[in-house]
CSV table of C-alpha atoms and ligand atoms in Angstrom, one decimal:
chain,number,residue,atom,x,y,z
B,1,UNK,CA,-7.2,-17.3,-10.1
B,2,UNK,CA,-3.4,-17.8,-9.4
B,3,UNK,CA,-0.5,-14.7,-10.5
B,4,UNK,CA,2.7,-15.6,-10.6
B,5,UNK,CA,5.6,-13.6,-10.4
B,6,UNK,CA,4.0,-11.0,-9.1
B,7,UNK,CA,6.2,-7.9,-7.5
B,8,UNK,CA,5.6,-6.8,-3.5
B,9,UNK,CA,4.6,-3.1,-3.8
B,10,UNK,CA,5.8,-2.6,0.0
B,11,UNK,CA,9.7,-1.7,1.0
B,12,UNK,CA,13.1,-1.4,-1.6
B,13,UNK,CA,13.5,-5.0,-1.6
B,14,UNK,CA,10.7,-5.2,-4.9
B,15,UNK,CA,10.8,-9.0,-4.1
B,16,UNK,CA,9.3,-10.4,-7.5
B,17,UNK,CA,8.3,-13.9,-6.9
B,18,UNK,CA,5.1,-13.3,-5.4
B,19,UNK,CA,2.1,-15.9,-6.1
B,20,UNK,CA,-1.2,-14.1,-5.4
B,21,UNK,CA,-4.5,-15.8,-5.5
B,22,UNK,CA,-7.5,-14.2,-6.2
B,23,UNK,CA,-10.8,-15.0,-5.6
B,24,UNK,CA,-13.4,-12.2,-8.0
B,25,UNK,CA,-11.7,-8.6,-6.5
B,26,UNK,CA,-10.4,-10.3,-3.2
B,27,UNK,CA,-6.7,-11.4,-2.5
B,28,UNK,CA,-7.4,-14.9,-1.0
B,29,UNK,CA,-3.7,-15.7,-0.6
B,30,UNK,CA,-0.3,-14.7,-0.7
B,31,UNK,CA,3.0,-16.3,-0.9
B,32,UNK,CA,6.5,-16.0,-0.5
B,33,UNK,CA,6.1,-12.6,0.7
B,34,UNK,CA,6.7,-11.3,4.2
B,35,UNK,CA,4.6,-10.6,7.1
B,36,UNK,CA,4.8,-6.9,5.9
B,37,UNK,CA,4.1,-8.0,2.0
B,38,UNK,CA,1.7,-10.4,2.6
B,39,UNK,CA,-0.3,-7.7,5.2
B,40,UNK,CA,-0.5,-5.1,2.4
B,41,UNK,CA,-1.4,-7.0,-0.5
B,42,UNK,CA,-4.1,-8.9,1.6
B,43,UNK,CA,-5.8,-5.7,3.2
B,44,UNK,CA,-5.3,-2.5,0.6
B,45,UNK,CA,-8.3,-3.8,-1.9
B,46,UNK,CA,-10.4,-3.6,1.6
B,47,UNK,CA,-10.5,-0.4,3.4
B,48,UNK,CA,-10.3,2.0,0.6
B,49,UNK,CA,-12.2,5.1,0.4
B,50,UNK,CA,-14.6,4.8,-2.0
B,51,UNK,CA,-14.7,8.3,-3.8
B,52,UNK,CA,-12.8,11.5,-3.6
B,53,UNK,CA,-13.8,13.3,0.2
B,54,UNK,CA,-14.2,16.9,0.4
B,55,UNK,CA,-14.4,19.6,3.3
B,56,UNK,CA,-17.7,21.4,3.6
B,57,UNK,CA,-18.2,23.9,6.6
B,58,UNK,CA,-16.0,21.4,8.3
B,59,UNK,CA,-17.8,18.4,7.1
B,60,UNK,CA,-17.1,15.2,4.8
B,61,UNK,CA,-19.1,15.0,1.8
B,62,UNK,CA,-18.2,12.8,-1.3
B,63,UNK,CA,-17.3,14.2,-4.3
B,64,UNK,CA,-16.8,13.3,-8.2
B,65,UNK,CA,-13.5,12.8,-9.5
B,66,UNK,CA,-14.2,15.6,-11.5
B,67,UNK,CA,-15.1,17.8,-9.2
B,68,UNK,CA,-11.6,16.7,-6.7
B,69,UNK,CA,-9.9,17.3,-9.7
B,70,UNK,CA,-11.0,20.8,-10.7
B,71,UNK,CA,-10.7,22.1,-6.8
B,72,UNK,CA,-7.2,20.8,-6.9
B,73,UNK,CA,-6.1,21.8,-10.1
B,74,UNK,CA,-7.8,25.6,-8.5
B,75,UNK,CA,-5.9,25.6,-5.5
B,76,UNK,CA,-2.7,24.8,-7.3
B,77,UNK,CA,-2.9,27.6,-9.5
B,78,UNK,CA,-4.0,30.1,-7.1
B,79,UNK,CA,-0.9,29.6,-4.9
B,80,UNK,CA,2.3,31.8,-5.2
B,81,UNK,CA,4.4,28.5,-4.2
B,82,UNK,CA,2.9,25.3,-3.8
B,83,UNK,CA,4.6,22.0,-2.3
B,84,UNK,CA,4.3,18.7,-4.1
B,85,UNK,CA,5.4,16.3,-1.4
B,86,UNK,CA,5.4,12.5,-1.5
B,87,UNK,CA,5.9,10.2,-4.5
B,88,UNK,CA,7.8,7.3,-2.8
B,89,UNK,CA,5.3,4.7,-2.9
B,90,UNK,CA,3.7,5.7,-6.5
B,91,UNK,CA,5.1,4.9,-10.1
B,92,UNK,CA,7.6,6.7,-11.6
B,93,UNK,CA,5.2,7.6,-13.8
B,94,UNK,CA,3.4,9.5,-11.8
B,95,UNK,CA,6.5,11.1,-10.5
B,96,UNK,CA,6.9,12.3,-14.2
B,97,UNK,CA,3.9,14.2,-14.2
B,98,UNK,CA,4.4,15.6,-10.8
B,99,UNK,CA,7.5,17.0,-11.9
B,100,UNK,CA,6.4,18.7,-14.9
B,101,UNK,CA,3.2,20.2,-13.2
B,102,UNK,CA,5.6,21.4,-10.6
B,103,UNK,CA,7.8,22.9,-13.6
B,104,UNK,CA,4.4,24.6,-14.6
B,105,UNK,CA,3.3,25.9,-11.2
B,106,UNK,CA,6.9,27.3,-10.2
B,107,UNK,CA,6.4,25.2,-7.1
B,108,UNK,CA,8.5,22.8,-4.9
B,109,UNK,CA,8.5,19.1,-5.5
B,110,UNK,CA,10.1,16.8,-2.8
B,111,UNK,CA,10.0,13.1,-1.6
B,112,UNK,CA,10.3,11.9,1.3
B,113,UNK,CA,14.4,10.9,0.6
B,114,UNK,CA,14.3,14.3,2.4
B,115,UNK,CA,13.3,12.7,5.9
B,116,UNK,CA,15.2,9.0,5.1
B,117,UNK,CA,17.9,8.7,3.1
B,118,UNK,CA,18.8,12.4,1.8
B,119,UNK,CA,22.1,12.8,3.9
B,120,UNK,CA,23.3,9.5,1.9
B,121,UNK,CA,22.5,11.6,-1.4
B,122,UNK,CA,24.7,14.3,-0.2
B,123,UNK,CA,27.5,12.3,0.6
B,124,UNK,CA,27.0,10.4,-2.6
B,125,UNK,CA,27.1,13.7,-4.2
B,126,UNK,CA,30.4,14.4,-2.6
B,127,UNK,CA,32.7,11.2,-3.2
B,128,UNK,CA,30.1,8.9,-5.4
B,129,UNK,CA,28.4,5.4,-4.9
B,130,UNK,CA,30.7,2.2,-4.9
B,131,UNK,CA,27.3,0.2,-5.5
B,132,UNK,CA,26.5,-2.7,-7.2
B,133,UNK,CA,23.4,-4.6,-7.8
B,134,UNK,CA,21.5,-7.0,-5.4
B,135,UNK,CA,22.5,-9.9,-7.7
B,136,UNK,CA,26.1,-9.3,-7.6
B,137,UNK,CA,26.1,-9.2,-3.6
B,138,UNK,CA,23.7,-12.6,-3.8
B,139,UNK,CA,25.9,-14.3,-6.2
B,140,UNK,CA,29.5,-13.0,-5.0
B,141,UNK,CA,29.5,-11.6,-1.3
B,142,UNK,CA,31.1,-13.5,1.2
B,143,UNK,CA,31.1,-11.0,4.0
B,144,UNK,CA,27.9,-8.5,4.4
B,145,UNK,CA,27.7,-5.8,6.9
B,146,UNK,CA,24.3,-3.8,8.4
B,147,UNK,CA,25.4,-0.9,10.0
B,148,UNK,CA,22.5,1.9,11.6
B,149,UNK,CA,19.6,-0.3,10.4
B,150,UNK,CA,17.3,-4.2,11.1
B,151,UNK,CA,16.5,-5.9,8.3
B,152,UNK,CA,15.2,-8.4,9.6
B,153,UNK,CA,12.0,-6.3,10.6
B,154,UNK,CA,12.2,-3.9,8.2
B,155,UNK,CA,13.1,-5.8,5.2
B,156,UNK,CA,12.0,-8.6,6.2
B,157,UNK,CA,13.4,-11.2,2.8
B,158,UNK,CA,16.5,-9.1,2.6
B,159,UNK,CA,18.4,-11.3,4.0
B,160,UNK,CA,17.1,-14.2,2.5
B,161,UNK,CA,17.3,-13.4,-0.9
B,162,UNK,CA,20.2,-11.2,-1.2
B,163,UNK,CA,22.6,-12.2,2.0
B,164,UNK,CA,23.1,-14.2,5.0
B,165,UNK,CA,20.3,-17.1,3.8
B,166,UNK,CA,20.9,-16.8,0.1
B,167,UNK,CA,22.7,-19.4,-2.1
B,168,UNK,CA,25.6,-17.7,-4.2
B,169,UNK,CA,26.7,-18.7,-7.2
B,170,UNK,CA,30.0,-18.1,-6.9
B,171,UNK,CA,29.9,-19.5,-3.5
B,172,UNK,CA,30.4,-23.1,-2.6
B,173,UNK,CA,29.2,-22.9,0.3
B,174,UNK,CA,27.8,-19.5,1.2
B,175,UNK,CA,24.9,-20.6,3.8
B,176,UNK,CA,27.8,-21.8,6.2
B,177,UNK,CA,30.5,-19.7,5.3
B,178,UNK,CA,28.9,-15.8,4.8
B,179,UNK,CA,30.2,-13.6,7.4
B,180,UNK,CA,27.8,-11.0,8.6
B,181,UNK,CA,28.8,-8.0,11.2
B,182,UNK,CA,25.8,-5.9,12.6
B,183,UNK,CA,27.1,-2.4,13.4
B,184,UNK,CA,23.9,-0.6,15.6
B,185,UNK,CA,23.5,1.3,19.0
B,186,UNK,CA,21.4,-1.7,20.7
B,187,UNK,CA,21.4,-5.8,19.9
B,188,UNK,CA,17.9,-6.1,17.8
B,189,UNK,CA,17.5,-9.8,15.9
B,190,UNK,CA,19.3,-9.2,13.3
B,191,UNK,CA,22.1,-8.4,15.8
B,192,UNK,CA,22.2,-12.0,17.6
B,193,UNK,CA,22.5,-14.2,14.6
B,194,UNK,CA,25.9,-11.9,13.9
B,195,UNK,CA,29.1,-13.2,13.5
B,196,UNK,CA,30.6,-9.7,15.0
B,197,UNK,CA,28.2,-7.7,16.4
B,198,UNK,CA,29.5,-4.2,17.3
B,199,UNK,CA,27.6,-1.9,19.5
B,200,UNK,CA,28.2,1.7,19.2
B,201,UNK,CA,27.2,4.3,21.2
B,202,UNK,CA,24.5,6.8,20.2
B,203,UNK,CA,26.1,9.4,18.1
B,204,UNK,CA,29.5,7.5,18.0
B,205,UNK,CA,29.2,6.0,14.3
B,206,UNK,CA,31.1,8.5,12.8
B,207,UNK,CA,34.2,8.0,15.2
B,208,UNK,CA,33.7,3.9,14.5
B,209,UNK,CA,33.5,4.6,10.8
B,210,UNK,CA,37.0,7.1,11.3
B,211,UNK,CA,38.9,4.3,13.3
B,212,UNK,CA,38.0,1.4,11.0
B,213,UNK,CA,39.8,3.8,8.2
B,214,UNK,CA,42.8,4.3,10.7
B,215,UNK,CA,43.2,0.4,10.8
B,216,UNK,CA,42.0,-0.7,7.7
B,217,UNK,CA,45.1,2.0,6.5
B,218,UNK,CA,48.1,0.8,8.9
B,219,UNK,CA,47.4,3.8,11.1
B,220,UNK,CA,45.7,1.4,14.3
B,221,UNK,CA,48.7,3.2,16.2
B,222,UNK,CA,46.2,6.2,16.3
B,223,UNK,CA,43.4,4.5,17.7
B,224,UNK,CA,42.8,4.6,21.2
B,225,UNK,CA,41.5,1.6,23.6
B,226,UNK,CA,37.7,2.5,22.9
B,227,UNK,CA,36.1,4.2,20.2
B,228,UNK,CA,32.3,5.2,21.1
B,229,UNK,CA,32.1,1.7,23.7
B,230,UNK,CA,34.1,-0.4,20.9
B,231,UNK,CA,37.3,-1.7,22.0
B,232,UNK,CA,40.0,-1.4,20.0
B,233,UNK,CA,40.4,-5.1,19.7
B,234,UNK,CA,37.6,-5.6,18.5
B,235,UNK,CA,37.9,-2.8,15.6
B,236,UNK,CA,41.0,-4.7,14.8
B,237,UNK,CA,39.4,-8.0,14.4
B,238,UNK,CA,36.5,-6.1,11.8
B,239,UNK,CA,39.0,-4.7,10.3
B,240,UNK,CA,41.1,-7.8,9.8
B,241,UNK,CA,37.3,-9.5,8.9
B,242,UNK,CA,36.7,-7.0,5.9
B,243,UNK,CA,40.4,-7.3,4.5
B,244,UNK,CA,40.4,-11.0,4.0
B,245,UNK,CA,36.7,-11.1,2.4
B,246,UNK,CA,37.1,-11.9,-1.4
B,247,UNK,CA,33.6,-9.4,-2.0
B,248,UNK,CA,32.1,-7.5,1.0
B,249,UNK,CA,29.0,-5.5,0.6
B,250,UNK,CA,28.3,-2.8,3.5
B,251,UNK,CA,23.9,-2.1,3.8
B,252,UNK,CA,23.5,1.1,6.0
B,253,UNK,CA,19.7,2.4,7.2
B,254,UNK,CA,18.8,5.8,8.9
B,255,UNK,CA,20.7,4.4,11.7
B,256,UNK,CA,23.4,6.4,9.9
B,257,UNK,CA,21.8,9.1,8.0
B,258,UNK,CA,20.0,10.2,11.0
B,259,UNK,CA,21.6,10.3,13.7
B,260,UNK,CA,24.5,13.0,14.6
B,261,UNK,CA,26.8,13.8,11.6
B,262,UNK,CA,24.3,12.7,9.0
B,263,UNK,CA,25.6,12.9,5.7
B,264,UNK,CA,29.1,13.0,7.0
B,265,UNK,CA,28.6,9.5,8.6
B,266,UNK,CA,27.8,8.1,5.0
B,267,UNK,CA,30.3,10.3,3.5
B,268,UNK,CA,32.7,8.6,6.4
B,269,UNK,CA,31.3,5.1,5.5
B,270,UNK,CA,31.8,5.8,1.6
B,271,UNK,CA,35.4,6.3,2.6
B,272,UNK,CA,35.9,3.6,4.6
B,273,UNK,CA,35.0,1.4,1.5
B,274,UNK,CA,37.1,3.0,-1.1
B,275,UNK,CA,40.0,2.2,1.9
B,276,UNK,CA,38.9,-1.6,1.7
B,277,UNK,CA,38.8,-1.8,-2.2
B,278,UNK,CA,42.4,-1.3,-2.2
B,279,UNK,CA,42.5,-5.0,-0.7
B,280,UNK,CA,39.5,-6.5,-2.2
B,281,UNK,CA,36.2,-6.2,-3.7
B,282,UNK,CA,33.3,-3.7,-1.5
B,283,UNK,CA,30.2,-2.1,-2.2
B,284,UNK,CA,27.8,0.2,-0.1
B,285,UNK,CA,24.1,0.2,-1.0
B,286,UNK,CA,21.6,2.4,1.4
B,287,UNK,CA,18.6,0.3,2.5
B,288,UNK,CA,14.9,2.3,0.9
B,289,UNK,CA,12.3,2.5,3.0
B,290,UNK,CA,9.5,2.8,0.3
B,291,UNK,CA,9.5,0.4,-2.4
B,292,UNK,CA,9.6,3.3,-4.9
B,293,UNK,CA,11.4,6.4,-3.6
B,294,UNK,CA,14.2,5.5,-5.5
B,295,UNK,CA,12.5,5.8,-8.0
B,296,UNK,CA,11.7,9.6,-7.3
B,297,UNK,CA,15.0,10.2,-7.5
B,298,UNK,CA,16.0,8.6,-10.2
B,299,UNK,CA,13.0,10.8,-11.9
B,300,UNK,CA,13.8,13.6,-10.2
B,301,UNK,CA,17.2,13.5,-11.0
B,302,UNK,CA,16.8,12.9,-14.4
B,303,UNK,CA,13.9,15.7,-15.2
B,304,UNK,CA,15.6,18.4,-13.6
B,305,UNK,CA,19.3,17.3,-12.6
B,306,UNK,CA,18.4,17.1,-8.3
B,307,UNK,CA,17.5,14.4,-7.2
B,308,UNK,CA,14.5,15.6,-4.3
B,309,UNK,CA,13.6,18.8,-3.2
B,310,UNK,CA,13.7,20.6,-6.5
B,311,UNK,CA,12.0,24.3,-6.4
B,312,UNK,CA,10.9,25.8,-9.4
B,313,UNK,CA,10.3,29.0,-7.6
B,314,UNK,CA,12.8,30.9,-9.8
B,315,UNK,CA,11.6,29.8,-12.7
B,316,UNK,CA,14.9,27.2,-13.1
B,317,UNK,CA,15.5,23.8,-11.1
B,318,UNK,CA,17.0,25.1,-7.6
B,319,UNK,CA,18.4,22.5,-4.5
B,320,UNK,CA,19.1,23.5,-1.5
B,321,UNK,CA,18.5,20.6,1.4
B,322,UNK,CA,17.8,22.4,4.4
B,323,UNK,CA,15.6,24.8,2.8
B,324,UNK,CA,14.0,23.2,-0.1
B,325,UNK,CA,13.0,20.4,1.9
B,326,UNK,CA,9.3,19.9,2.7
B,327,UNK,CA,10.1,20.0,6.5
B,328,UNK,CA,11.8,23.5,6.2
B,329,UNK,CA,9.1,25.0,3.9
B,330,UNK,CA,6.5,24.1,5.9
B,331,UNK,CA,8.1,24.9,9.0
B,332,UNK,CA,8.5,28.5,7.5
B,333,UNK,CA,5.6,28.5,6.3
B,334,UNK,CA,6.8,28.9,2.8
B,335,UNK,CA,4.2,26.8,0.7
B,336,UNK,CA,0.9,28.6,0.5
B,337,UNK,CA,-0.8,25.2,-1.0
B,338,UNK,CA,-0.1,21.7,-0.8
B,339,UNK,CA,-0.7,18.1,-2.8
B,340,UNK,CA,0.4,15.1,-1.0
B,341,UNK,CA,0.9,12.1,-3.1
B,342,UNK,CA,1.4,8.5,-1.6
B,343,UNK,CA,2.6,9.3,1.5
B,344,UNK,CA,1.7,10.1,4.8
B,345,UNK,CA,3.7,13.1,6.6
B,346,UNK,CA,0.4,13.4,9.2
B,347,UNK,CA,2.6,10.3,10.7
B,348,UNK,CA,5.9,11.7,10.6
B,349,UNK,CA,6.4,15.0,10.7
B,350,UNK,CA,6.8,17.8,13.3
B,351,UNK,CA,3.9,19.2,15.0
B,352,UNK,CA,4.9,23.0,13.3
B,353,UNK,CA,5.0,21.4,9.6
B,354,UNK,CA,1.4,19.7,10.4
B,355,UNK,CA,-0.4,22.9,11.8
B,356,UNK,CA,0.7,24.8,8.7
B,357,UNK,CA,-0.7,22.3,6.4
B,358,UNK,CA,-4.2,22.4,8.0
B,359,UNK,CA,-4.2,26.5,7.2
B,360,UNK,CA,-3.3,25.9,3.9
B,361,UNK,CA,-5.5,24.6,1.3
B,362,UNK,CA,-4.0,20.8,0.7
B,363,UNK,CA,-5.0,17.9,-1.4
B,364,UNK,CA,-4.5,14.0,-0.5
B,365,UNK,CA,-3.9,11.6,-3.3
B,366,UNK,CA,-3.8,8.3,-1.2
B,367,UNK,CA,-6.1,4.9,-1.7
B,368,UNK,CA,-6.8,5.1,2.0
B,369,UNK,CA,-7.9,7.3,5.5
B,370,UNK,CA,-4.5,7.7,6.9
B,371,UNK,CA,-3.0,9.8,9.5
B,372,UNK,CA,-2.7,12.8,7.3
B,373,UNK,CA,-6.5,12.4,5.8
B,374,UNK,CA,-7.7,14.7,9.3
B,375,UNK,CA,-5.4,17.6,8.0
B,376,UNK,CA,-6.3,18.3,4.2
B,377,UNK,CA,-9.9,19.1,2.2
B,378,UNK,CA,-9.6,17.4,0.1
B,379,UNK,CA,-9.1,12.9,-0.5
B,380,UNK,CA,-8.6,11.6,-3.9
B,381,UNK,CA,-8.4,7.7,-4.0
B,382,UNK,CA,-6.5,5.7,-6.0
B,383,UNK,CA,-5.8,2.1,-7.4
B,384,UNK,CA,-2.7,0.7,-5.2
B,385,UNK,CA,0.3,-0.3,-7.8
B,386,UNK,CA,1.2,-3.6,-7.7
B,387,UNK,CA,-2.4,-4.8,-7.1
B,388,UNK,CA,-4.7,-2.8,-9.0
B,389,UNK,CA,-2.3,-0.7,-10.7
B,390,UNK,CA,0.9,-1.7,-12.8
B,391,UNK,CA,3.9,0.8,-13.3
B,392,UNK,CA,7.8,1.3,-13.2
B,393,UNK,CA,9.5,1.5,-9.6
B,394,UNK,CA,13.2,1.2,-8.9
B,395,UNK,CA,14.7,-1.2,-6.2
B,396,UNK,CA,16.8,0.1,-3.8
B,397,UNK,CA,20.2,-0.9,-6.1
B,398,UNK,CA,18.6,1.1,-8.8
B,399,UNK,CA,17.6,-1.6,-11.0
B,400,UNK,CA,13.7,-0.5,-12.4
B,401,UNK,CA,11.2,-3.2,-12.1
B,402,UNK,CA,7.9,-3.5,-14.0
B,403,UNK,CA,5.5,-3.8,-11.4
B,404,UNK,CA,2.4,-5.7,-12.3
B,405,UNK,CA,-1.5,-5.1,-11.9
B,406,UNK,CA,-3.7,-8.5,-11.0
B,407,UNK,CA,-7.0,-6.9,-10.3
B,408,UNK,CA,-9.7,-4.2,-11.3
B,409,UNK,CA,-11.2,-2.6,-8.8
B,410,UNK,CA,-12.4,0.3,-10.9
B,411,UNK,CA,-10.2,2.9,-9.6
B,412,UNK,CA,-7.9,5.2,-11.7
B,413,UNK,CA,-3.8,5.2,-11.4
B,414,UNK,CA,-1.8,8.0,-9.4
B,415,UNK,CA,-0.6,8.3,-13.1
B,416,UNK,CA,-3.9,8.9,-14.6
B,417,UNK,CA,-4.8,11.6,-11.4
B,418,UNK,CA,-1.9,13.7,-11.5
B,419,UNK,CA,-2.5,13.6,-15.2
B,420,UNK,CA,-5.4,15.3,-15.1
B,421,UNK,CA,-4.9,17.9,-12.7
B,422,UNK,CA,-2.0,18.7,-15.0
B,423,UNK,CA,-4.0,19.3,-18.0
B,424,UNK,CA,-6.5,22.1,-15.8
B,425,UNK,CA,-3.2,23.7,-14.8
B,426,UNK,CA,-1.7,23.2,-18.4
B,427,UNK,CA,-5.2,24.8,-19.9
B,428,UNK,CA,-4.9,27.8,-17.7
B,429,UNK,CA,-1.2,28.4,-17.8
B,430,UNK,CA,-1.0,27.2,-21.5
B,431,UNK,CA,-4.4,27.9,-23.0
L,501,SF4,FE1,7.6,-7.0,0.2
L,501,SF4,FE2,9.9,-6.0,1.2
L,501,SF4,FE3,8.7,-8.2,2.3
L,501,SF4,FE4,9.9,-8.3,0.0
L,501,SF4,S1,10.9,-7.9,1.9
L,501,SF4,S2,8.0,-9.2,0.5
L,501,SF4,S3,9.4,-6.3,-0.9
L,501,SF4,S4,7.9,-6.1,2.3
């Protein structure tokens, strides 16, 4: 059977021209996606777990739904301050429910914004988002820049349907005539098909970001012959580049948010674009990672006013980054139970956060054995969205995006999970 129009459930792009063919409950083929697309939707209906997975004197052992269910709606309840931590690549829906049963529990809810793009939400927060949509930097951008970040491995059609290899519509002749400056700390691909590429050195974004604002103001008498291994010439010729484009649009990636001056770096960047929009037309958009944590934060944000990292401890929305983050509460040992939805911090985080979550009772809501599956008692499998599972995610300009279901493999929806935990919680807190 051949789906059309079918949306990629893998990074922010949401690309939603997908053909899938299926053959009874196997994907047979996949086009128009990328490698990364194409990988996922090919292999996620094939190594699943098959049921829920429980500890028992250090042993697996299947369980029932029911039974996952029940232990985790007990652990949750038990605990003074438990930590809900995941939700990127889940429907919003989902993310709903995990915020109310948060609410409920006085616990901590958090995505993992807090290890990618949360320093570009703070500086957001500060001086707001000159964004736009992916359509409007398709159809209208004649200059693009990628600064702290690869698309071309990690969003792999970005570029092809939004940017350098995209037709415009309001472009004659934008497949010759797009400009494109890569701003990073080494030359990747995407680097050597640049018009201007401009290599920074580690930790010197910031002071790039600062000059660039000098010039782009009439101050270049202030910038010196280098900034962070860019010459001044060059910053001049950039600067001259972003001035003269009728509509630039600047991408950034945790090339920026992470690395030293963080939020200020985007904050910097933000600034820089407001400078330019007093000659022409610019936007800034962060590049997602997961093709729904926008989504949490536009859930997040519009359930309790903060957009990650939300702690119901005192009884009222509270966000503090830097202490309500997962990382720090774990760290600190400050949860005393855990549910991880759709994610995988066994991968990513420190060490300290990982030994604490094995001597707390935690629960894993994930299709598939992953990295964190060793560290919790508890597995709860579930249907992947976008293949066996439809919902609403948000791509990374914001815009929300049905995504579709094209199979039945008999496994219930994030949505439907979380769900039911929160009616056990809800009939105990509630009754
Ligand atoms: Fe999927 Fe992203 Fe590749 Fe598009 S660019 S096909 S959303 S992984």
């Amino acid at each position: 059977m051949i789906h059309e129009d079918m949306i990629c459930p893998f990074c922010g792009c949401l690309c939603d021209d997908l053909v899938i063919e299926t053959e009874g409950t196997e994907v047979v083929r996949v086009d128009n996606a990328c490698t990364l697309g194409s990988h996922k939707l090919m292999n996620a209906g094939k190594h699943r777990l098959k049921a829920p997975i429980m500890r028992d004197s250090g042993r697996w052992r299947d369980a029932t739904y029911e039974e996952a269910i029940e232990y985790t709606a007990g652990i949750l309840l038990d605990a003074d301050r438990p930590l809900l931590y995941g939700w990127s690549s889940t429907q919003g829906e989902a993310q709903g429910a995990g915020v109310s049963m948060a609410e409920l529990l006085g616990g901590v809810i958090d995505s993992t914004t807090s290890v990618c793009h949360g320093p570009s939400i703070l500086a957001i927060q500060e001086v707001g988002h000159p964004g736009c949509t992916l359509g409007q930097v398709k159809n209208r951008a004649d200059l693009i820049v990628y600064w702290g970040c690869n698309p071309t491995e990690a969003h792999p059609r970005h570029m092809s349907r939004y940017t350098t290899y995209a037709d415009g519509y309001f472009l004659e002749n934008a497949f010759r005539d797009r400009k494109l400056i890569i701003v990073d700390v080494r030359k990747t691909e995407t680097g050597s098909i640049a018009d201007e590429f401009i290599q920074v050195k580690p930790g010197g974004d910031y002071a790039v970001l600062s000059a660039l604002r000098a010039i782009v103001r009439g101050r270049e008498d202030v910038v010196p012959p280098t900034v962070a291994g860019v010459t001044k010439e060059q910053l001049l010729r950039v600067a001259a580049l972003c001035k003269e484009a009728k509509f630039g649009a600047l991408f950034f990636g945790v090339g920026l948010t992470m690395s030293p001056g963080k939020y200020k770096n985007v904050r910097n960047a933000i600034e820089l674009v407001d400078e330019l929009n007093r000659y022409t037309k610019f936007t800034l958009t962060p590049l997602r990672g997961h093709y729904n944590v926008y989504g949490s934060n536009e859930v997040f944000t519009w359930m309790t006013g903060y957009p990650y990292a939300v702690d119901f401890s005192r009884q009222i929305a509270f966000y503090n980054p830097g202490e309500t983050t997962a990382v720090d509460i774990l760290a600190r040992k400050e949860c005393d139970a855990a549910l991880i939805v759709a994610s995988d911090p066994g991968a990513h985080f420190p060490k300290k956060c990982l030994e604490h979550l094995t001597d707390i009772p935690t629960v894993l809501i994930d299709p598939m054995h992953t990295m964190t599956t060793p560290l919790v008692r508890c597995q709860i499998p579930t249907a992947v969205t976008g293949m066996d599972a439809a919902g609403t995610a948000y791509r990374m300009d914001g815009v929300p995006i049905h995504v579709k279901k094209f199979l039945d493999l008999g496994y219930p929806s994030d949505t439907e999970i979380i769900t039911k935990i929160f009616e056990k919680v809800t009939e105990v807190r509630h009754p």
